[in-house]
Coordinates of C-alpha atoms in Angstrom, one line a residue:
M1 CA 91.8 -81.0 -106.0
H2 CA 90.4 -78.1 -107.2
L3 CA 86.6 -78.0 -108.3
G4 CA 84.8 -76.0 -110.7
V5 CA 81.5 -75.7 -112.8
D6 CA 81.3 -75.7 -116.6
S7 CA 78.2 -74.6 -118.5
F8 CA 76.8 -74.8 -121.9
V9 CA 74.2 -72.2 -121.0
S10 CA 71.2 -74.3 -122.0
A11 CA 67.9 -73.1 -123.2
V12 CA 66.0 -73.8 -120.1
E13 CA 62.2 -74.4 -119.2
D14 CA 61.0 -74.1 -115.7
P15 CA 60.1 -77.5 -114.7
R16 CA 57.5 -76.0 -112.2
T17 CA 55.7 -73.3 -114.2
G18 CA 56.6 -74.3 -117.7
H19 CA 58.1 -70.9 -118.2
V20 CA 60.6 -70.8 -120.9
V21 CA 63.6 -68.8 -120.3
G22 CA 64.5 -66.4 -122.8
P23 CA 68.1 -65.9 -124.0
A24 CA 68.5 -62.5 -122.3
E25 CA 67.2 -63.9 -119.0
R26 CA 69.4 -67.0 -119.3
M27 CA 72.4 -65.0 -119.6
A28 CA 71.4 -62.8 -116.7
H29 CA 70.9 -66.1 -115.0
L30 CA 74.3 -67.6 -116.1
L31 CA 76.3 -64.1 -114.8
E32 CA 74.4 -65.1 -111.2
E33 CA 75.6 -68.6 -111.4
I34 CA 79.3 -67.4 -112.1
A35 CA 78.9 -64.8 -109.2
L36 CA 77.9 -67.4 -106.8
A37 CA 80.6 -69.6 -107.7
D38 CA 82.9 -67.0 -107.0
R39 CA 81.6 -66.3 -103.7
A40 CA 81.1 -70.1 -102.5
G41 CA 84.8 -70.4 -103.1
L42 CA 84.9 -72.9 -106.2
Y43 CA 88.2 -72.8 -108.3
S44 CA 87.0 -72.4 -111.8
F45 CA 83.9 -71.6 -114.1
G46 CA 83.9 -72.8 -117.8
I47 CA 81.8 -72.2 -120.8
G48 CA 81.5 -74.3 -123.7
E49 CA 80.9 -73.5 -127.3
H50 CA 78.2 -74.5 -129.4
H51 CA 76.6 -73.3 -132.6
R52 CA 73.1 -74.8 -132.0
A53 CA 69.7 -73.8 -130.9
E54 CA 69.6 -75.4 -127.4
Y55 CA 72.8 -73.6 -126.3
Y56 CA 73.7 -70.0 -125.8
D57 CA 77.2 -70.2 -125.8
S58 CA 78.5 -69.8 -129.4
A59 CA 80.6 -66.7 -128.1
P60 CA 82.3 -67.6 -124.7
P61 CA 84.7 -65.1 -125.0
V62 CA 82.1 -62.3 -124.7
I63 CA 80.6 -64.1 -121.9
L64 CA 83.8 -64.7 -120.0
A65 CA 84.3 -61.0 -120.3
A66 CA 81.0 -59.9 -118.6
A67 CA 82.0 -62.7 -115.9
A68 CA 85.4 -61.3 -115.2
A69 CA 84.0 -57.8 -114.7
R70 CA 81.7 -59.4 -112.2
T71 CA 83.9 -61.6 -110.0
E72 CA 87.3 -61.5 -108.2
R73 CA 89.0 -64.5 -107.3
I74 CA 87.5 -67.6 -109.4
R75 CA 89.2 -68.9 -112.8
L76 CA 87.5 -68.5 -115.6
G77 CA 88.0 -70.4 -119.2
S78 CA 86.6 -72.3 -122.2
A79 CA 85.0 -75.7 -121.9
V80 CA 86.1 -76.3 -124.6
K81 CA 87.0 -73.5 -127.2
V82 CA 86.4 -75.3 -130.7
L83 CA 89.8 -74.3 -132.0
S84 CA 89.4 -76.2 -135.3
A85 CA 86.8 -74.0 -136.5
D86 CA 88.6 -70.5 -135.5
D87 CA 91.6 -68.9 -136.3
P88 CA 94.5 -69.1 -133.7
V89 CA 95.4 -65.3 -134.0
R90 CA 92.1 -64.3 -133.0
V91 CA 91.6 -67.1 -130.5
F92 CA 95.1 -65.8 -128.9
Q93 CA 94.2 -62.2 -128.8
Q94 CA 90.7 -63.0 -127.3
F95 CA 92.0 -64.8 -124.6
A96 CA 95.0 -62.8 -123.8
T97 CA 92.6 -59.8 -123.6
L98 CA 90.3 -61.8 -121.5
D99 CA 93.4 -62.7 -119.2
L100 CA 94.3 -58.9 -118.9
I101 CA 90.4 -58.0 -118.0
S102 CA 90.7 -60.7 -115.1
G103 CA 94.0 -60.0 -114.0
G104 CA 95.3 -62.8 -115.0
R105 CA 92.4 -65.9 -114.2
I106 CA 92.4 -67.3 -117.7
D107 CA 92.6 -70.9 -118.7
L108 CA 92.1 -71.7 -122.3
V109 CA 91.1 -75.3 -122.8
V110 CA 90.9 -76.0 -126.7
G111 CA 89.6 -78.9 -128.5
R112 CA 87.7 -80.5 -131.6
G113 CA 83.7 -80.5 -130.0
S114 CA 81.7 -83.2 -129.6
F115 CA 79.5 -81.8 -132.1
T116 CA 79.9 -80.9 -135.8
E117 CA 77.9 -78.0 -136.8
A118 CA 80.8 -75.6 -136.5
F119 CA 82.4 -77.0 -139.7
P120 CA 79.9 -76.2 -142.0
L121 CA 78.8 -73.1 -140.5
F122 CA 82.7 -71.8 -141.1
G123 CA 83.1 -73.4 -144.2
L124 CA 85.3 -76.0 -143.5
D125 CA 85.4 -79.8 -144.5
L126 CA 85.2 -82.4 -141.8
A127 CA 87.6 -84.6 -143.8
D128 CA 90.2 -82.2 -142.4
Y129 CA 88.9 -82.8 -138.6
D130 CA 92.1 -83.9 -137.6
S131 CA 94.6 -81.6 -139.5
L132 CA 92.8 -78.6 -138.5
F133 CA 93.1 -79.0 -135.0
E134 CA 96.6 -80.0 -135.0
E135 CA 97.8 -77.4 -137.3
K136 CA 96.1 -74.6 -135.5
L137 CA 97.1 -75.8 -132.0
D138 CA 100.7 -75.6 -133.2
L139 CA 100.1 -71.9 -134.3
L140 CA 98.5 -71.2 -131.3
L141 CA 101.3 -72.4 -129.1
R142 CA 104.1 -70.6 -131.4
L143 CA 101.7 -67.3 -130.8
R144 CA 101.7 -68.0 -126.7
D145 CA 105.5 -68.8 -126.9
S146 CA 106.7 -65.9 -129.0
V147 CA 105.4 -62.2 -129.9
E148 CA 106.8 -62.4 -133.4
V149 CA 105.9 -65.4 -135.6
T150 CA 106.9 -67.0 -138.7
W151 CA 104.6 -69.9 -139.7
S152 CA 102.9 -71.6 -142.4
G153 CA 100.4 -74.4 -143.1
R154 CA 97.4 -75.7 -145.1
H155 CA 94.4 -74.3 -143.7
R156 CA 95.4 -70.6 -143.0
P157 CA 97.6 -67.9 -144.6
P158 CA 101.2 -67.7 -143.8
L159 CA 102.7 -65.5 -140.9
N160 CA 105.7 -63.7 -141.7
H161 CA 107.7 -62.2 -139.0
Q162 CA 104.5 -60.9 -137.5
S163 CA 103.7 -59.6 -134.1
V164 CA 100.6 -60.5 -132.2
Y165 CA 99.0 -58.4 -129.4
P166 CA 98.1 -57.9 -126.6
R167 CA 100.4 -60.3 -124.2
P168 CA 98.3 -61.8 -121.2
V169 CA 99.2 -61.4 -117.6
Q170 CA 100.1 -64.8 -117.4
D171 CA 103.3 -66.1 -119.2
P172 CA 102.7 -68.4 -120.4
L173 CA 98.6 -68.2 -120.7
P174 CA 97.5 -71.7 -119.8
I175 CA 96.5 -73.7 -122.6
W176 CA 94.8 -77.1 -121.9
V177 CA 93.9 -79.7 -124.3
G178 CA 90.3 -81.1 -123.9
V179 CA 90.2 -84.7 -125.3
G180 CA 87.2 -87.3 -125.6
G181 CA 88.5 -91.1 -126.1
T182 CA 91.0 -91.3 -129.0
P183 CA 94.3 -92.5 -127.8
E184 CA 96.1 -90.2 -130.5
S185 CA 94.8 -87.0 -128.7
F186 CA 96.1 -88.5 -125.3
A187 CA 99.5 -88.9 -126.6
R188 CA 99.6 -85.6 -128.3
A189 CA 99.1 -83.7 -125.2
G190 CA 101.6 -85.8 -123.3
L191 CA 104.1 -85.1 -126.1
L192 CA 103.5 -81.3 -126.0
G193 CA 103.7 -81.0 -122.2
L194 CA 99.7 -79.5 -122.3
P195 CA 97.5 -80.0 -119.2
L196 CA 94.8 -82.6 -120.3
M197 CA 91.2 -81.9 -119.9
V198 CA 89.2 -85.2 -120.3
A199 CA 85.5 -85.2 -121.1
I200 CA 83.7 -88.0 -119.7
I201 CA 80.0 -88.4 -120.8
G202 CA 79.5 -92.0 -120.6
G203 CA 80.7 -95.4 -119.5
E204 CA 82.8 -95.7 -116.6
P205 CA 85.4 -93.2 -115.2
R206 CA 88.0 -95.5 -114.4
Q207 CA 88.0 -96.8 -117.9
F208 CA 90.0 -93.8 -118.8
A209 CA 92.9 -94.7 -116.4
P210 CA 94.9 -96.4 -119.3
L211 CA 94.6 -93.5 -121.7
I212 CA 95.4 -91.0 -119.0
D213 CA 98.5 -93.3 -118.2
L214 CA 99.4 -93.0 -121.8
Y215 CA 99.1 -89.2 -121.8
R216 CA 101.6 -89.4 -118.6
R217 CA 104.0 -91.7 -120.2
A218 CA 104.1 -89.8 -123.5
G219 CA 105.0 -86.6 -121.7
A220 CA 107.8 -88.3 -119.6
H221 CA 109.1 -89.8 -122.9
A222 CA 108.9 -86.2 -124.3
G223 CA 111.3 -84.9 -121.2
H224 CA 108.2 -83.0 -119.6
A225 CA 108.2 -82.8 -115.6
P226 CA 105.4 -84.4 -114.0
E227 CA 104.2 -81.5 -112.2
T228 CA 103.3 -80.1 -115.7
L229 CA 101.3 -82.9 -117.0
Q230 CA 98.1 -81.9 -115.2
V231 CA 94.8 -83.9 -115.5
G232 CA 91.5 -82.4 -115.5
L233 CA 88.0 -83.9 -115.7
H234 CA 85.1 -82.6 -117.1
V235 CA 81.9 -84.6 -115.9
F236 CA 77.9 -84.2 -115.7
G237 CA 76.9 -83.8 -112.4
Y238 CA 74.5 -82.2 -109.8
V239 CA 74.7 -81.8 -105.8
G240 CA 71.7 -82.0 -103.9
E241 CA 70.5 -82.1 -100.3
S242 CA 69.9 -86.0 -100.7
V243 CA 70.7 -88.4 -103.6
Q244 CA 67.1 -89.2 -104.4
A245 CA 66.5 -85.2 -104.4
A246 CA 69.6 -84.7 -106.7
A247 CA 68.1 -87.7 -108.9
D248 CA 64.8 -86.4 -109.3
T249 CA 66.0 -82.8 -110.0
I250 CA 68.2 -83.8 -112.6
Y251 CA 66.4 -86.8 -114.3
P252 CA 63.6 -84.9 -116.4
G253 CA 66.1 -82.5 -118.1
W254 CA 68.5 -85.6 -118.5
H255 CA 65.7 -87.5 -120.1
R256 CA 65.0 -84.8 -122.6
M257 CA 68.5 -83.7 -123.6
F258 CA 69.7 -87.3 -124.2
T259 CA 66.5 -88.3 -126.1
A260 CA 67.5 -85.5 -128.4
V261 CA 70.9 -86.3 -128.8
S262 CA 69.8 -90.1 -129.2
R263 CA 67.7 -89.2 -131.8
E264 CA 70.1 -86.9 -133.9
R265 CA 72.8 -89.7 -133.6
G266 CA 70.7 -93.0 -134.4
F267 CA 71.2 -94.0 -131.1
A268 CA 68.4 -95.9 -129.0
P269 CA 66.5 -93.5 -126.7
P270 CA 67.7 -93.4 -123.1
T271 CA 65.9 -95.1 -120.2
R272 CA 65.5 -94.4 -116.5
A273 CA 67.7 -97.6 -115.8
Q274 CA 70.5 -96.1 -117.8
F275 CA 70.3 -93.0 -116.0
D276 CA 70.3 -94.9 -112.6
A277 CA 73.2 -97.1 -113.5
T278 CA 75.4 -93.8 -115.0
S279 CA 74.4 -91.9 -111.4
G280 CA 75.6 -94.9 -109.6
P281 CA 79.3 -95.7 -107.8
D282 CA 81.0 -96.4 -110.8
G283 CA 79.0 -94.5 -113.3
A284 CA 80.1 -91.2 -115.2
F285 CA 77.6 -88.8 -113.6
F286 CA 78.9 -87.5 -110.0
M287 CA 75.5 -87.2 -108.2
G288 CA 74.0 -87.0 -105.0
D289 CA 74.2 -85.4 -101.6
P290 CA 77.9 -83.8 -101.0
E291 CA 79.1 -86.6 -99.1
T292 CA 78.7 -89.1 -102.1
V293 CA 79.8 -86.8 -104.6
A294 CA 82.9 -86.4 -103.0
A295 CA 83.4 -90.0 -102.2
K296 CA 82.8 -90.6 -105.7
I297 CA 85.4 -87.9 -106.6
R298 CA 88.0 -89.5 -104.3
R299 CA 87.4 -92.9 -105.4
V300 CA 87.6 -91.6 -109.3
A301 CA 91.0 -89.8 -108.6
E302 CA 92.5 -92.8 -107.3
Q303 CA 91.4 -94.9 -110.2
V304 CA 93.0 -92.8 -112.7
G305 CA 96.0 -92.2 -110.8
G306 CA 95.4 -88.7 -109.4
V307 CA 93.1 -85.7 -110.7
D308 CA 94.2 -81.8 -110.4
R309 CA 91.0 -80.5 -111.3
L310 CA 87.3 -81.6 -111.6
S311 CA 84.5 -79.7 -113.3
L312 CA 80.9 -80.6 -113.1
Q313 CA 78.7 -79.6 -116.2
M314 CA 75.2 -79.0 -114.7
T315 CA 73.7 -78.0 -117.9
N316 CA 70.2 -79.4 -118.1
P317 CA 66.9 -78.0 -119.9
L318 CA 64.8 -78.6 -117.1
L319 CA 66.9 -77.4 -114.2
A320 CA 65.3 -74.5 -112.4
H321 CA 67.6 -71.4 -111.7
E322 CA 67.3 -71.6 -107.9
D323 CA 68.0 -75.3 -108.0
L324 CA 71.1 -75.0 -110.3
L325 CA 72.2 -72.0 -107.8
R326 CA 71.8 -74.4 -105.0
G327 CA 73.9 -77.1 -106.6
I328 CA 76.6 -74.8 -107.2
E329 CA 76.7 -73.5 -103.5
L330 CA 76.4 -77.2 -102.1
L331 CA 79.7 -77.9 -104.5
G332 CA 81.7 -74.9 -103.3
T333 CA 80.8 -75.0 -99.7
E334 CA 80.1 -78.8 -98.7
V335 CA 82.1 -81.0 -101.5
A336 CA 85.2 -78.8 -102.1
P337 CA 86.4 -79.1 -98.5
L338 CA 86.0 -82.9 -98.6
V339 CA 88.2 -83.0 -101.5
A340 CA 90.9 -80.3 -101.0
D341 CA 93.4 -82.8 -99.9
V342 CA 93.1 -85.4 -102.8

């Protein structure tokens, strides 16, 4: 199994000093985090995409280009690229260019996103939520598989024998589908034979086993080889010196972050009991000392029938930069060797 880190480039307040980290300083910190992940031996680092005040990741290709110039080995990618709200031609060109800059280290993970602010921002109708993604994914795959493309659809002007450049180093450019919990999304990824990145932000990871099995069965039915049907997990987590230290470090920012989301979506405010349950052996958070996190990764991989890649999303508005650096270091130097044979 390969381990990595995903970041939403959250706005941060230092919990010890109260210093509010500005956008420029936060970007500098982010590039330090990615460089450390590279040195620590982690497999990948992904950047999300949001269009909200609390996140600085609205332009992931720009961030990834800066990261590519500062790293040597680590794979870089989106986590996820909101394909529904963008032009597939520009997305392909941007990530093909990134692949050239990085020397063939790019993964493009596309999805619909868990927030909807991109739709009104770019003049899109939420009623087209499903059709936008399905149509744009179809075009993106055609652009990847052929230099010259003829295509037409509802949401974009047609292409008539038009060529798209540049072409990436990797042939084909790896395109993953990011999914939440809808069976249709899992089945579609399987039928297309695309790698699957499952976002698990609540509940119990083992509950996703039937959906991942659906993905594999759909892929097999469509004639895709089992080795092409890769499964990745995007999860919240943090690695500390001990279970208690990890919990104490993460909880304040977790509470602030999920209180805001719960208020926005009309949910009950989060509690410490919910946090403890979610961080427990069967919960969605992968948190604790290296041995605890590694044991959970092994257990969950077995529960869902195997996992090829797992990325910890450590974004937290009250996580100090030095604590995040230490978490990344522990994940790469202590957790990764414990799960390398999974």
